[in-house]
Coordinates of C-alpha atoms in Angstrom, one line a residue:
Chain A
M1 CA 0.0 -0.1 0.0
L2 CA 2.7 2.4 1.0
L3 CA 4.9 1.3 -1.9
Q4 CA 2.0 1.8 -4.3
V5 CA 1.1 5.3 -3.2
L6 CA 4.8 6.4 -3.5
D7 CA 5.0 4.7 -6.8
Y8 CA 1.9 6.6 -8.2
L9 CA 3.2 9.8 -6.7
G10 CA 6.7 9.4 -8.2
V11 CA 5.4 8.4 -11.6
A12 CA 2.9 11.4 -11.6
V13 CA 5.3 14.1 -10.8
F14 CA 8.2 12.7 -12.8
A15 CA 5.6 12.7 -15.8
V16 CA 5.0 16.4 -15.2
A17 CA 8.9 16.9 -15.3
G18 CA 9.1 15.1 -18.5
S19 CA 6.3 16.9 -20.1
I20 CA 8.0 20.3 -19.1
V21 CA 11.0 19.2 -21.0
A22 CA 8.9 18.4 -24.1
S23 CA 7.1 21.7 -23.8
R24 CA 10.3 23.7 -23.4
K25 CA 11.6 22.1 -26.6
G26 CA 8.3 22.9 -28.6
L27 CA 7.7 19.3 -29.3
D28 CA 4.4 17.6 -30.3
F29 CA 2.0 15.8 -28.1
I30 CA 3.5 12.4 -28.8
A31 CA 6.8 13.7 -27.5
F32 CA 5.0 14.8 -24.3
L33 CA 3.8 11.4 -23.8
F34 CA 7.3 9.9 -24.5
F35 CA 9.1 12.1 -22.1
A36 CA 6.4 11.9 -19.5
T37 CA 6.5 8.1 -19.6
L38 CA 10.3 7.8 -19.8
T39 CA 10.8 10.1 -16.8
G40 CA 7.8 8.7 -15.0
I41 CA 8.6 5.0 -15.1
G42 CA 12.3 5.0 -16.1
G43 CA 13.8 4.8 -12.5
G44 CA 11.3 2.3 -11.3
T45 CA 12.0 0.1 -14.2
L46 CA 15.6 0.0 -13.7
R47 CA 15.1 -0.8 -10.0
D48 CA 12.8 -3.8 -10.8
L49 CA 15.1 -5.1 -13.5
I50 CA 18.1 -5.0 -11.0
L51 CA 16.1 -6.5 -8.2
G52 CA 14.8 -9.2 -10.5
V53 CA 11.1 -8.6 -9.8
P54 CA 8.3 -8.0 -12.4
V55 CA 8.5 -4.5 -13.8
F56 CA 5.9 -2.6 -11.9
W57 CA 3.9 -1.0 -14.7
L58 CA 3.3 -4.3 -16.3
K59 CA 1.1 -5.4 -13.5
S60 CA -1.3 -2.4 -13.6
D61 CA -2.3 -0.3 -16.5
G62 CA -2.8 2.6 -14.0
Y63 CA 0.8 3.7 -14.2
L64 CA 0.6 4.2 -17.9
A65 CA -2.8 5.8 -17.6
V66 CA -1.2 8.4 -15.2
C67 CA 1.5 9.2 -17.7
L68 CA -1.1 9.8 -20.4
C69 CA -3.5 11.9 -18.2
V70 CA -0.5 14.2 -17.1
S71 CA 0.6 14.4 -20.8
I72 CA -2.8 15.7 -21.7
V73 CA -3.1 18.1 -18.7
M74 CA 0.3 19.4 -19.4
W75 CA -0.2 19.8 -23.1
F76 CA -2.9 22.5 -22.2
G77 CA -1.5 23.7 -19.0
A78 CA 2.4 23.7 -19.2
S79 CA 2.4 27.5 -19.5
V80 CA 0.3 27.8 -16.3
V81 CA 2.7 25.5 -14.6
E82 CA 5.7 27.3 -15.9
G83 CA 4.3 30.4 -14.0
F84 CA 5.0 28.8 -10.6
G85 CA 8.6 29.3 -11.0
K86 CA 11.3 26.5 -11.4
P87 CA 8.5 23.9 -11.9
L88 CA 10.8 21.3 -13.7
R89 CA 13.3 21.3 -10.8
W90 CA 10.6 21.1 -8.2
A91 CA 8.7 18.4 -9.9
D92 CA 12.1 16.5 -10.3
A93 CA 12.7 17.2 -6.6
V94 CA 9.4 15.7 -5.4
G95 CA 9.7 12.7 -7.7
M96 CA 13.4 12.3 -6.5
A97 CA 12.2 12.3 -2.8
A98 CA 9.4 9.9 -3.3
Y99 CA 11.4 7.5 -5.4
S100 CA 14.5 7.6 -3.2
V101 CA 12.4 6.1 -0.3
M102 CA 10.4 3.9 -2.6
G103 CA 13.5 2.3 -4.2
A104 CA 15.1 1.6 -0.9
A105 CA 11.8 0.2 0.5
K106 CA 11.1 -2.0 -2.4
A107 CA 14.9 -3.4 -2.2
L108 CA 14.3 -4.1 1.6
S109 CA 11.0 -5.7 1.0
V110 CA 12.6 -8.3 -1.2
G111 CA 15.4 -8.9 1.4
E112 CA 18.3 -6.9 0.0
T113 CA 20.9 -5.5 2.4
A114 CA 21.0 -1.9 3.6
S115 CA 23.8 -0.9 1.3
V116 CA 22.1 -2.3 -1.7
A117 CA 18.8 -0.6 -0.6
V118 CA 20.5 2.8 -0.4
I119 CA 22.0 2.4 -3.9
M120 CA 18.6 1.3 -5.3
G121 CA 17.0 4.2 -3.8
V122 CA 19.4 6.6 -5.4
A123 CA 19.2 4.8 -8.7
T124 CA 15.4 4.9 -8.8
A125 CA 15.2 8.5 -7.8
T126 CA 17.7 9.8 -10.4
F127 CA 17.7 7.4 -13.5
G128 CA 14.4 8.5 -15.1
G129 CA 15.6 12.2 -15.0
I130 CA 19.1 11.3 -16.1
L131 CA 17.7 9.3 -19.1
R132 CA 15.4 12.1 -20.1
D133 CA 18.2 14.7 -19.9
V134 CA 20.6 12.5 -21.8
I135 CA 18.1 11.9 -24.7
A136 CA 16.9 15.7 -24.7
R137 CA 20.6 16.7 -24.7
E138 CA 20.3 18.7 -21.6
P139 CA 23.0 18.7 -18.8
S140 CA 21.9 16.4 -16.0
A141 CA 21.5 17.6 -12.5
V142 CA 24.1 14.9 -11.7
I143 CA 27.0 17.0 -13.1
K144 CA 25.9 20.4 -11.7
S145 CA 27.2 21.7 -8.3
E146 CA 23.9 22.0 -6.6
I147 CA 23.1 19.2 -4.2
Y148 CA 20.9 16.6 -6.0
L149 CA 22.5 13.2 -5.6
G150 CA 23.2 14.0 -2.0
A151 CA 19.5 14.6 -1.3
A152 CA 18.6 11.2 -2.8
F153 CA 21.2 9.6 -0.5
V154 CA 19.8 11.2 2.4
G155 CA 16.2 10.1 1.4
A156 CA 17.3 6.5 0.8
G157 CA 19.8 6.4 3.6
G158 CA 17.4 7.9 6.1
Y159 CA 14.6 5.4 5.3
V160 CA 17.0 2.5 5.5
A161 CA 18.3 3.8 8.9
L162 CA 14.9 4.4 10.4
H163 CA 13.8 0.9 9.2
A164 CA 16.8 -0.6 10.9
F165 CA 15.6 0.9 14.1
G166 CA 12.2 -0.6 13.5
L167 CA 10.5 2.4 12.3
G168 CA 9.4 1.2 8.9
G169 CA 6.0 2.2 7.3
W170 CA 4.5 5.5 6.6
L171 CA 6.3 7.5 9.4
A172 CA 9.8 6.6 8.3
A173 CA 8.9 7.0 4.7
T174 CA 7.3 10.4 5.1
A175 CA 10.1 11.7 7.3
A176 CA 12.9 10.4 4.9
A177 CA 11.2 11.8 1.8
F178 CA 10.5 15.1 3.5
L179 CA 14.0 15.4 4.5
A180 CA 15.4 14.7 1.0
L181 CA 12.9 17.2 -0.4
V182 CA 14.0 19.9 2.1
I183 CA 17.7 19.4 1.1
R184 CA 17.0 19.5 -2.6
G185 CA 14.6 22.4 -2.1
G186 CA 17.4 24.3 -0.4
A187 CA 19.6 23.6 -3.3
I188 CA 17.0 24.9 -5.8
E189 CA 16.0 28.0 -3.9
F190 CA 19.2 28.9 -2.1
G191 CA 21.9 27.2 -4.2
W192 CA 23.0 24.8 -1.4
S193 CA 26.0 22.9 -2.4
M194 CA 28.8 20.6 -1.1
P195 CA 32.4 21.5 -1.6
G196 CA 33.6 20.3 -4.9
Y197 CA 36.9 18.7 -5.6
K198 CA 39.8 21.1 -5.9
K199 CA 43.0 20.2 -7.6
S200 CA 45.8 20.5 -5.2
Chain B
M1 CA 7.3 -17.6 -37.2
L2 CA 5.8 -14.1 -37.9
L3 CA 7.6 -12.8 -34.9
Q4 CA 10.9 -14.3 -36.0
V5 CA 10.8 -13.0 -39.5
L6 CA 10.0 -9.4 -38.2
D7 CA 12.8 -9.8 -35.7
Y8 CA 15.4 -10.7 -38.4
L9 CA 14.0 -7.9 -40.6
G10 CA 14.3 -5.4 -37.7
V11 CA 17.7 -6.5 -36.8
A12 CA 19.1 -6.4 -40.4
V13 CA 17.9 -2.9 -41.2
F14 CA 18.8 -1.3 -37.9
A15 CA 22.2 -2.8 -38.4
V16 CA 22.3 -1.2 -41.7
A17 CA 21.5 2.1 -40.0
G18 CA 24.1 1.6 -37.3
S19 CA 26.7 0.9 -39.9
I20 CA 25.9 4.1 -41.8
V21 CA 26.4 6.1 -38.6
A22 CA 29.8 4.4 -38.2
S23 CA 30.6 5.1 -41.7
R24 CA 29.8 8.8 -41.7
K25 CA 32.1 9.2 -38.5
G26 CA 34.9 7.6 -40.4
L27 CA 35.2 4.8 -37.8
D28 CA 37.1 1.4 -38.2
F29 CA 35.5 -1.9 -38.9
I30 CA 35.0 -2.8 -35.1
A31 CA 33.0 0.3 -34.8
F32 CA 30.7 -0.7 -37.6
L33 CA 30.1 -4.0 -35.9
F34 CA 29.5 -2.2 -32.6
F35 CA 27.0 0.4 -33.9
A36 CA 25.4 -2.3 -36.2
T37 CA 24.8 -4.7 -33.3
L38 CA 23.8 -1.9 -30.8
T39 CA 21.2 -0.6 -33.1
G40 CA 20.1 -4.0 -34.3
I41 CA 19.5 -5.7 -31.1
G42 CA 19.1 -2.7 -28.7
G43 CA 15.4 -2.3 -28.9
G44 CA 14.6 -5.9 -28.8
T45 CA 16.9 -6.5 -25.8
L46 CA 15.1 -3.7 -23.8
R47 CA 11.8 -5.3 -24.7
D48 CA 12.8 -8.8 -23.6
L49 CA 14.3 -7.4 -20.3
I50 CA 11.1 -5.5 -19.4
L51 CA 8.9 -8.4 -20.4
G52 CA 11.0 -10.8 -18.3
V53 CA 11.6 -13.2 -21.1
P54 CA 14.9 -14.6 -22.5
V55 CA 16.7 -12.0 -24.5
F56 CA 16.1 -13.2 -28.1
W57 CA 19.6 -13.1 -29.4
L58 CA 20.9 -15.4 -26.8
K59 CA 18.7 -18.2 -28.2
S60 CA 20.0 -18.2 -31.7
D61 CA 23.4 -17.0 -33.0
G62 CA 21.6 -16.0 -36.2
Y63 CA 20.9 -12.5 -35.0
L64 CA 24.5 -11.7 -34.2
A65 CA 25.5 -13.4 -37.6
V66 CA 23.2 -11.0 -39.3
C67 CA 24.8 -8.0 -37.6
L68 CA 28.3 -9.3 -38.7
C69 CA 27.2 -9.8 -42.3
V70 CA 25.7 -6.4 -42.5
S71 CA 28.7 -4.7 -41.1
I72 CA 30.9 -6.5 -43.7
V73 CA 28.7 -5.6 -46.5
M74 CA 28.4 -2.0 -45.3
W75 CA 32.1 -1.6 -44.7
F76 CA 32.4 -2.2 -48.6
G77 CA 29.3 -0.8 -49.7
A78 CA 28.3 2.2 -47.5
S79 CA 29.0 4.6 -50.2
V80 CA 26.9 2.7 -52.7
V81 CA 24.0 2.8 -50.1
E82 CA 24.6 6.6 -49.5
G83 CA 23.9 7.1 -53.2
F84 CA 20.2 6.1 -52.5
G85 CA 19.5 9.3 -50.7
K86 CA 18.6 9.5 -46.9
P87 CA 19.5 5.8 -46.5
L88 CA 20.0 6.3 -42.7
R89 CA 16.5 7.6 -42.1
W90 CA 14.9 5.1 -44.4
A91 CA 16.7 2.2 -42.7
D92 CA 15.6 3.6 -39.4
A93 CA 12.1 3.9 -40.8
V94 CA 11.9 0.3 -41.9
G95 CA 13.4 -0.9 -38.7
M96 CA 11.0 1.2 -36.6
A97 CA 8.0 0.0 -38.5
A98 CA 8.9 -3.7 -38.2
Y99 CA 9.8 -3.4 -34.6
S100 CA 6.7 -1.4 -33.5
V101 CA 4.6 -4.3 -34.6
M102 CA 7.1 -6.9 -33.3
G103 CA 7.3 -5.3 -29.8
A104 CA 3.6 -5.1 -29.5
A105 CA 3.1 -8.6 -30.8
K106 CA 5.6 -10.1 -28.4
A107 CA 4.1 -8.3 -25.5
L108 CA 0.5 -9.5 -26.4
S109 CA 1.9 -13.0 -26.8
V110 CA 3.1 -13.1 -23.2
G111 CA -0.3 -11.9 -22.1
E112 CA 0.4 -8.2 -21.5
T113 CA -2.5 -5.6 -21.8
A114 CA -3.2 -3.5 -24.8
S115 CA -1.6 -0.4 -23.3
V116 CA 1.6 -2.2 -22.3
A117 CA 1.8 -3.7 -25.8
V118 CA 1.6 -0.2 -27.4
I119 CA 4.4 1.1 -25.1
M120 CA 6.5 -1.9 -25.6
G121 CA 6.1 -1.5 -29.4
V122 CA 7.1 2.1 -29.3
A123 CA 10.1 1.3 -26.9
T124 CA 11.3 -1.6 -29.1
A125 CA 11.1 0.4 -32.3
T126 CA 12.9 3.5 -31.0
F127 CA 15.4 2.4 -28.2
G128 CA 18.1 0.9 -30.5
G129 CA 18.3 4.1 -32.6
I130 CA 18.1 6.5 -29.5
L131 CA 20.9 4.6 -27.8
R132 CA 23.0 4.7 -31.0
D133 CA 22.4 8.5 -31.4
V134 CA 23.2 9.2 -27.7
I135 CA 26.5 7.3 -27.8
A136 CA 27.4 8.8 -31.3
R137 CA 26.5 12.2 -29.9
E138 CA 23.9 12.8 -32.7
P139 CA 20.6 14.4 -32.1
S140 CA 17.9 11.7 -31.7
A141 CA 15.0 11.8 -34.1
V142 CA 12.8 11.8 -30.9
I143 CA 13.7 15.6 -30.4
K144 CA 13.1 16.7 -33.9
S145 CA 9.8 18.1 -35.2
E146 CA 9.4 15.6 -37.9
I147 CA 6.9 12.7 -37.1
Y148 CA 8.9 9.7 -35.7
L149 CA 7.5 8.5 -32.3
G150 CA 4.0 9.2 -33.7
A151 CA 4.6 6.6 -36.5
A152 CA 5.7 4.0 -34.0
F153 CA 2.6 4.7 -32.0
V154 CA 0.6 4.1 -35.1
G155 CA 2.3 0.9 -35.9
A156 CA 2.0 -0.6 -32.4
G157 CA -1.4 0.8 -31.8
G158 CA -2.6 -0.3 -35.2
Y159 CA -1.5 -3.8 -34.6
V160 CA -2.9 -3.9 -31.2
A161 CA -6.3 -2.7 -32.4
L162 CA -6.4 -5.2 -35.3
H163 CA -5.5 -7.9 -32.9
A164 CA -8.4 -6.8 -30.5
F165 CA -10.8 -7.3 -33.5
G166 CA -9.5 -10.8 -34.0
L167 CA -7.2 -9.8 -37.0
G168 CA -3.9 -11.1 -35.6
G169 CA -1.2 -12.6 -37.8
W170 CA 0.5 -11.6 -40.9
L171 CA -2.2 -9.4 -42.3
A172 CA -2.5 -7.2 -39.3
A173 CA 1.2 -7.1 -38.8
T174 CA 1.9 -6.1 -42.4
A175 CA -0.9 -3.6 -42.4
A176 CA 0.2 -1.9 -39.2
A177 CA 3.9 -1.9 -40.1
F178 CA 3.1 -0.5 -43.6
L179 CA 1.0 2.3 -42.2
A180 CA 3.8 3.2 -39.8
L181 CA 6.3 3.3 -42.7
V182 CA 4.0 5.4 -44.7
I183 CA 3.7 7.9 -42.1
R184 CA 7.5 8.0 -41.2
G185 CA 8.2 8.1 -45.0
G186 CA 6.1 11.2 -45.4
A187 CA 8.0 12.8 -42.6
I188 CA 11.2 11.8 -44.3
E189 CA 10.3 12.9 -47.8
F190 CA 7.7 15.7 -47.2
G191 CA 8.6 16.9 -43.7
W192 CA 5.3 15.8 -42.3
S193 CA 5.0 17.0 -38.7
M194 CA 2.4 17.4 -35.8
P195 CA 1.8 20.7 -34.3
G196 CA 4.5 21.5 -31.7
Y197 CA 3.9 23.1 -28.3
K198 CA 3.5 26.8 -28.4
K199 CA 3.9 28.9 -25.3
S200 CA 0.8 30.9 -24.7
Chain C
M1 CA 37.0 -17.9 -7.7
L2 CA 38.5 -16.6 -10.9
L3 CA 35.4 -14.9 -11.9
Q4 CA 35.2 -13.2 -8.5
V5 CA 38.8 -12.0 -8.6
L6 CA 38.3 -10.5 -12.0
D7 CA 34.9 -9.0 -10.9
Y8 CA 36.5 -7.2 -7.9
L9 CA 39.4 -6.0 -10.0
G10 CA 37.2 -4.7 -12.7
V11 CA 35.0 -3.0 -10.2
A12 CA 38.0 -1.4 -8.4
V13 CA 39.8 0.1 -11.4
F14 CA 36.6 1.2 -13.1
A15 CA 35.7 2.9 -9.8
V16 CA 39.0 4.7 -10.0
A17 CA 38.2 5.8 -13.6
G18 CA 34.8 7.1 -12.6
S19 CA 36.3 9.0 -9.6
I20 CA 38.7 10.7 -11.9
V21 CA 35.9 11.9 -14.2
A22 CA 34.2 13.4 -11.1
S23 CA 37.4 15.0 -9.9
R24 CA 38.1 16.6 -13.3
K25 CA 34.8 18.2 -13.2
G26 CA 35.2 19.5 -9.8
L27 CA 32.2 17.6 -8.3
D28 CA 31.5 16.8 -4.8
F29 CA 32.1 13.6 -2.9
I30 CA 28.7 12.2 -3.5
A31 CA 29.4 12.5 -7.3
F32 CA 32.6 10.8 -6.7
L33 CA 30.6 7.9 -5.3
F34 CA 28.1 8.0 -8.0
F35 CA 30.5 8.0 -10.9
A36 CA 32.7 5.3 -9.2
T37 CA 29.8 3.1 -8.7
L38 CA 28.3 3.7 -12.1
T39 CA 31.4 2.9 -13.9
G40 CA 32.4 0.1 -11.5
I41 CA 29.2 -1.9 -11.7
G42 CA 27.6 -0.7 -14.8
G43 CA 29.1 -3.2 -17.3
G44 CA 28.6 -6.2 -15.1
T45 CA 25.0 -5.2 -14.3
L46 CA 24.1 -5.0 -17.9
R47 CA 25.8 -8.5 -18.4
D48 CA 23.9 -10.1 -15.7
L49 CA 20.6 -8.6 -16.9
I50 CA 21.0 -9.9 -20.3
L51 CA 22.2 -13.3 -19.1
G52 CA 19.2 -13.5 -16.9
V53 CA 21.3 -14.3 -13.8
P54 CA 21.1 -12.3 -10.4
V55 CA 22.9 -9.1 -10.6
F56 CA 26.3 -9.7 -9.1
W57 CA 26.5 -6.8 -6.6
L58 CA 23.2 -7.8 -4.8
K59 CA 24.8 -11.0 -3.6
S60 CA 27.7 -9.4 -1.8
D61 CA 28.1 -5.9 -0.3
G62 CA 31.7 -6.2 -1.0
Y63 CA 31.3 -4.7 -4.4
L64 CA 29.6 -1.5 -3.1
A65 CA 32.2 -1.3 -0.3
V66 CA 35.0 -1.3 -3.0
C67 CA 33.3 1.6 -4.9
L68 CA 32.9 3.5 -1.5
C69 CA 36.6 2.9 -0.5
V70 CA 37.8 3.9 -3.9
S71 CA 35.8 7.1 -3.8
I72 CA 37.2 8.0 -0.5
V73 CA 40.8 7.4 -1.5
M74 CA 40.4 9.2 -4.7
W75 CA 38.6 12.2 -2.9
F76 CA 42.0 12.7 -1.2
G77 CA 44.4 11.3 -3.7
A78 CA 43.1 12.1 -7.2
S79 CA 45.7 14.7 -7.8
V80 CA 48.5 12.2 -6.9
V81 CA 46.9 9.7 -9.3
E82 CA 46.8 12.4 -12.0
G83 CA 50.5 12.7 -11.7
F84 CA 50.9 9.2 -13.2
G85 CA 49.9 10.5 -16.7
K86 CA 46.7 9.5 -18.4
P87 CA 45.4 7.7 -15.4
L88 CA 41.8 7.8 -16.6
R89 CA 42.6 6.0 -19.8
W90 CA 44.8 3.5 -18.1
A91 CA 42.3 2.7 -15.5
D92 CA 39.7 2.2 -18.2
A93 CA 42.1 0.0 -20.0
V94 CA 42.7 -2.3 -17.0
G95 CA 39.0 -2.5 -16.2
M96 CA 38.2 -3.2 -19.9
A97 CA 40.7 -5.9 -20.1
A98 CA 39.5 -7.6 -16.9
Y99 CA 35.9 -7.2 -17.8
S100 CA 36.2 -8.4 -21.4
V101 CA 37.4 -11.8 -20.2
M102 CA 35.0 -11.7 -17.2
G103 CA 32.0 -11.0 -19.4
A104 CA 32.9 -13.8 -21.8
A105 CA 33.8 -16.2 -18.9
K106 CA 30.4 -15.7 -17.2
A107 CA 28.5 -16.0 -20.5
L108 CA 30.2 -19.4 -21.1
S109 CA 29.7 -20.5 -17.5
V110 CA 25.9 -20.3 -18.0
G111 CA 26.0 -22.1 -21.2
E112 CA 25.9 -19.5 -23.9
T113 CA 27.5 -19.9 -27.3
A114 CA 31.0 -18.5 -28.4
S115 CA 29.4 -15.6 -30.2
V116 CA 27.2 -14.6 -27.4
A117 CA 30.1 -14.9 -25.0
V118 CA 32.2 -12.5 -27.2
I119 CA 29.4 -9.9 -27.4
M120 CA 28.9 -10.1 -23.8
G121 CA 32.6 -9.7 -23.0
V122 CA 32.7 -6.6 -25.3
A123 CA 29.5 -5.2 -23.7
T124 CA 30.7 -5.8 -20.1
A125 CA 34.0 -4.2 -20.8
T126 CA 32.7 -1.0 -22.4
F127 CA 29.2 -0.3 -21.0
G128 CA 30.1 1.2 -17.7
G129 CA 32.6 3.7 -19.3
I130 CA 30.1 4.5 -22.1
L131 CA 27.3 5.2 -19.6
R132 CA 29.6 7.4 -17.5
D133 CA 30.8 9.4 -20.5
V134 CA 27.3 9.9 -21.8
I135 CA 26.1 11.2 -18.4
A136 CA 29.3 13.3 -17.9
R137 CA 28.9 14.6 -21.5
E138 CA 32.3 13.5 -22.5
P139 CA 33.0 11.9 -25.9
S140 CA 33.1 8.1 -25.4
A141 CA 36.2 6.2 -26.5
V142 CA 34.0 4.2 -28.8
I143 CA 33.8 7.1 -31.2
K144 CA 37.5 8.0 -31.2
S145 CA 39.9 6.6 -33.8
E146 CA 42.3 4.9 -31.2
I147 CA 41.8 1.2 -30.8
Y148 CA 39.3 0.6 -27.8
L149 CA 36.5 -1.7 -28.9
G150 CA 39.0 -3.8 -30.9
A151 CA 40.9 -4.5 -27.7
A152 CA 37.9 -5.7 -25.9
F153 CA 37.1 -7.9 -28.8
V154 CA 40.5 -9.5 -28.6
G155 CA 40.3 -10.0 -24.8
A156 CA 36.7 -11.6 -25.2
G157 CA 37.4 -13.6 -28.4
G158 CA 40.9 -14.6 -27.1
Y159 CA 39.4 -16.1 -23.9
V160 CA 36.6 -17.8 -25.9
A161 CA 39.1 -19.3 -28.3
L162 CA 41.4 -20.6 -25.6
H163 CA 38.5 -21.9 -23.8
A164 CA 37.4 -23.7 -26.9
F165 CA 40.8 -25.5 -27.0
G166 CA 40.3 -26.6 -23.5
L167 CA 42.4 -23.9 -22.0
G168 CA 40.0 -22.4 -19.5
G169 CA 40.8 -21.1 -16.2
W170 CA 43.5 -18.7 -14.9
L171 CA 46.0 -19.2 -17.7
A172 CA 43.5 -18.4 -20.5
A173 CA 42.0 -15.5 -18.5
T174 CA 45.4 -14.0 -17.8
A175 CA 46.6 -14.3 -21.3
A176 CA 43.5 -12.9 -22.9
A177 CA 43.3 -10.0 -20.5
F178 CA 47.0 -9.2 -20.9
L179 CA 46.7 -9.2 -24.6
A180 CA 43.8 -6.9 -24.5
L181 CA 45.6 -4.6 -22.1
V182 CA 48.8 -4.5 -24.5
I183 CA 46.6 -3.4 -27.5
R184 CA 44.8 -0.9 -25.7
G185 CA 48.0 0.3 -24.1
G186 CA 49.6 0.7 -27.5
A187 CA 46.6 2.9 -28.5
I188 CA 47.0 5.1 -25.4
E189 CA 50.7 5.5 -25.6
F190 CA 51.5 5.2 -29.3
G191 CA 48.1 6.1 -30.9
W192 CA 47.6 2.6 -32.4
S193 CA 44.5 2.7 -34.6
M194 CA 42.7 0.7 -37.2
P195 CA 42.0 2.1 -40.7
G196 CA 38.9 4.1 -40.6
Y197 CA 36.1 4.1 -43.1
K198 CA 36.9 6.4 -46.2
K199 CA 34.3 7.5 -48.5
S200 CA 35.0 6.4 -52.0

């Protein structure tokens, strides 16, 4: 139940992010659908392939329906969404936060270790956006100085840590995702960054 | 049988497309083989991984042999092929048409729903070319204004629709693939496009 | 045992290569960890997914621990490593050599044919580096004129050939990996290349 809600949330907000990329490039509706779906289900697909479990969107048409609905809404409403200020980065942030916890939780649920769960959380949270940026020929957040990967690590690692202390479930998931979102939000709004490597 | 013929056809023409990319970059023979194989089997590999079935080219060496043969022929004959005019885009078009039907048909054959089958058709038809373009640092057809993804949708969706009306098999496959090819061909030769997103 | 040693060696040197890319871009520590892990386990992950066997780093936390340790060492020592001259290309070369044999050996160990084993060797040897370069927006060695793919083919093909003559095990693995490394080393130090395609 928890996993499913986070999955739908992650798919929906990542689909919004994908649609925004298509809209900024002035692409057609099919491209909206393509980038929405790619961003929405990309990270979770990688997670499920690596974990060796059935890919989540094969089991329920709801995920693809969400991508389709988001694409339609965004085709008519992208300019409204753009008015909110930095909507692409915030959508990516919410999707990242939800999926960092989701990826870690699903890995733990099939019996993987804590370190595998953290890596799966980060991979699930970032892969859809990376894939989209690579195909759209935009620089990925991964190679920018603002904190991005670090927030995904905190989300995944925070959930895994709370889970280890017996605090699984909604509380741990919400707390970890919220913390990841706060950190990423600080990076988006205030330019938070970690020290970069300096040649000595 | 139908699936296998479409698979070989898709692999062969995508291998031609991959070889052309290598030839235009003036790369060596091993790079011909690499790009031919990557483009030829990339889409079908993704399809089989997501569907959770054995990857098709592990079961028969014929697919890799086709990629090798195409690479050799193209190493000597790429300049002849270039004389045909837009050979890369036409090879991609034929491969896309064959694989859009093939991906959808294989998804249906393992019991997936219609919407999953359409997405698998589009993914199979486009992923090999996208991967090749990303690695070769060329802009993918996905982010150009000409119809490309839309043709793959028509091929996959057309086959799924005909199949739903009980018209599976060769007739449906040929009709859907032909329709996809006509649409993509119109885009290549006459610049057919769908309306792009306009900021309001 | 042989497979495991080669796996750890490949992961460690590819992690070094990934860290160097992060250091040259002046990224933060989390990015070191990201690129080290991506490069270190990327090729082997693709191999295991295609072969349909459990992904190797899920079964032992040692692989991820190696990536973490390498990232830490490189965070403090990257400038020392840079002093060796062309450390990125040499790390990629050693990783490529180890993984070309490793990929082929694992494919043979699960009963695949010789041609599949060669392709899996090349894919395992090159995919982690390709993925890293694509995400970091650097031109992949695959599209440069120096021999790179060819060396991976020699490593994988050499091991498969020796194995066919009954010379599996350490001797064959070491000989094939060494040969691949010599060829790639010649490309790095002396610019060895194969004839590129010339328009006629």
